[in-house]
Amino acid sequence: MALRIALVGAEGRMGTRIAALAADDARVVVARRYGRNGPLDGSCDDASVDVVVDFSSEAGARQALELALAEKAALLTGTTGLPPAFL
């Protein structure tokens, strides 16, 4: 069974790299992709995700946190420069 991820910051350097690596690995499926303006290309179906992966901005990290809580999924964020109050 593949690990299903939601990718926040999917249009950035890290997001595109993660998506490319996942495309070559049957163990990982990018089930949802989010950009600055929300879901990308209809990729946000109702299927659940196991992990929310975030490489975005402070606003994107907040969206990723909300999504992870709603999905009861793990959250991995590589977003830098988050204020101490966020942590």
Short mmCIF file of C-alpha atoms in Angstrom, two decimals:
data_model
loop_
_atom_site.label_atom_id
_atom_site.label_comp_id
_atom_site.label_asym_id
_atom_site.label_seq_id
_atom_site.Cartn_x
_atom_site.Cartn_y
_atom_site.Cartn_z
CA MET A 1 0.00 0.00 0.00
CA ALA A 2 1.44 3.36 -1.02
CA LEU A 3 2.00 6.28 1.31
CA ARG A 4 -0.45 9.00 0.29
CA ILE A 5 0.80 12.56 0.68
CA ALA A 6 -0.66 16.03 0.36
CA LEU A 7 2.00 18.38 -0.99
CA VAL A 8 1.73 22.02 0.11
CA GLY A 9 4.00 24.30 -1.89
CA ALA A 10 3.79 21.97 -4.87
CA GLU A 11 4.86 24.63 -7.37
CA GLY A 12 8.11 25.54 -5.61
CA ARG A 13 11.56 23.99 -6.04
CA MET A 14 11.18 21.42 -3.27
CA GLY A 15 7.56 20.67 -4.11
CA THR A 16 8.32 19.94 -7.76
CA ARG A 17 11.31 17.81 -6.76
CA ILE A 18 9.28 15.79 -4.26
CA ALA A 19 6.53 15.25 -6.85
CA ALA A 20 9.11 14.09 -9.42
CA LEU A 21 10.67 11.65 -6.97
CA ALA A 22 7.25 10.33 -5.95
CA ALA A 23 6.34 9.76 -9.59
CA ASP A 24 9.28 7.36 -9.84
CA ASP A 25 8.48 5.50 -6.61
CA ALA A 26 5.46 3.22 -6.37
CA ARG A 27 5.59 3.45 -2.58
CA VAL A 28 4.55 7.13 -2.60
CA VAL A 29 1.50 8.78 -4.19
CA VAL A 30 0.96 12.54 -4.30
CA ALA A 31 -2.78 12.46 -3.67
CA ARG A 32 -3.22 16.23 -3.33
CA ARG A 33 -1.23 19.25 -4.50
CA TYR A 34 -1.60 22.78 -3.16
CA GLY A 35 -0.12 26.00 -4.51
CA ARG A 36 -0.32 29.60 -3.35
CA ASN A 37 -3.93 29.89 -4.48
CA GLY A 38 -5.19 26.58 -3.17
CA PRO A 39 -5.67 23.16 -4.77
CA LEU A 40 -3.93 22.52 -8.08
CA ASP A 41 -5.43 20.89 -11.17
CA GLY A 42 -8.23 18.99 -9.48
CA SER A 43 -5.82 16.92 -7.44
CA CYS A 44 -7.67 17.43 -4.16
CA ASP A 45 -10.17 14.62 -4.15
CA ASP A 46 -11.87 13.30 -1.05
CA ALA A 47 -9.30 10.53 -0.58
CA SER A 48 -7.49 10.64 2.72
CA VAL A 49 -3.77 11.27 3.08
CA ASP A 50 -1.21 9.82 5.48
CA VAL A 51 1.24 12.72 5.53
CA VAL A 52 1.05 16.43 4.73
CA VAL A 53 4.40 17.61 3.33
CA ASP A 54 4.93 21.37 3.41
CA PHE A 55 7.62 23.44 1.72
CA SER A 56 5.86 26.77 1.32
CA SER A 57 5.43 29.93 3.40
CA GLU A 58 4.02 30.86 6.78
CA ALA A 59 0.50 30.98 5.31
CA GLY A 60 1.06 27.66 3.56
CA ALA A 61 2.41 26.08 6.75
CA ARG A 62 -0.73 27.17 8.58
CA GLN A 63 -2.83 25.60 5.82
CA ALA A 64 -0.72 22.44 6.04
CA LEU A 65 -1.22 22.27 9.82
CA GLU A 66 -4.99 22.66 9.48
CA LEU A 67 -5.06 19.98 6.78
CA ALA A 68 -2.97 17.57 8.87
CA LEU A 69 -5.24 18.06 11.87
CA ALA A 70 -8.38 17.57 9.78
CA GLU A 71 -6.96 14.43 8.14
CA LYS A 72 -5.39 13.11 11.35
CA ALA A 73 -2.22 12.87 9.28
CA ALA A 74 1.42 13.41 10.12
CA LEU A 75 2.90 16.80 9.22
CA LEU A 76 6.37 17.30 7.79
CA THR A 77 7.33 20.92 7.20
CA GLY A 78 10.52 22.23 5.71
CA THR A 79 9.29 25.80 5.69
CA THR A 80 11.84 28.16 7.22
CA GLY A 81 11.41 31.52 8.93
CA LEU A 82 8.30 30.57 10.91
CA PRO A 83 7.72 32.85 13.91
CA PRO A 84 8.21 31.37 17.39
CA ALA A 85 4.46 31.67 18.07
CA PHE A 86 3.79 29.23 15.22
CA LEU A 87 5.97 26.58 16.74
#
